[in-house]
XYZ file of C-alpha atoms in Angstrom:
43
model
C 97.419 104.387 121.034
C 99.586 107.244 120.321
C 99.785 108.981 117.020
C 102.950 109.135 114.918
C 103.346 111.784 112.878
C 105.593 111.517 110.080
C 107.502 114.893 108.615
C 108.293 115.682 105.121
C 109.831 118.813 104.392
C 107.592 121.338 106.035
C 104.770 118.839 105.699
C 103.332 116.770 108.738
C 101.014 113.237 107.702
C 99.163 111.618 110.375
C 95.703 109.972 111.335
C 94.438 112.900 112.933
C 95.728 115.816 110.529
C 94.047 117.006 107.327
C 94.256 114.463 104.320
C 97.363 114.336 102.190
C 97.532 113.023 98.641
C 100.960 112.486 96.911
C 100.804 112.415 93.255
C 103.918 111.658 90.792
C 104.877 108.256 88.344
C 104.484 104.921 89.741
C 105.878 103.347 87.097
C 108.949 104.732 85.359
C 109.292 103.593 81.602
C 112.405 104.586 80.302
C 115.672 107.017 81.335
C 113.767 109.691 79.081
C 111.207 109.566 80.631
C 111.858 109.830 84.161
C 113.758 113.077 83.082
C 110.555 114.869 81.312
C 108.982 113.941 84.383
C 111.842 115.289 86.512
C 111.963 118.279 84.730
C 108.549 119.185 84.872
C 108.224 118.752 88.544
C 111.171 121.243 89.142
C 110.034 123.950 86.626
């Protein structure tokens, strides 16, 4: 079977390429805080 690799900015996922883990809010709460969260990812 062939591999798909899927691209994300300048970052490749697949089967056979080093593990990636995405971290970030599964659950968002509130307007407020989706923005704290916002802003601390882009600071």
């Amino acid at each position: 079977m062939k591999q798909k690799v899927v691209s994300i900015g300048d970052i490749n996922v697949a089967n056979d390429l080093p593990f990636v883990l995405f971290g970030g809010m599964n659950v968002l709460e509130s307007r407020d805080l989706a923005m704290r969260i916002c802003e601390h990812y882009v600071t």
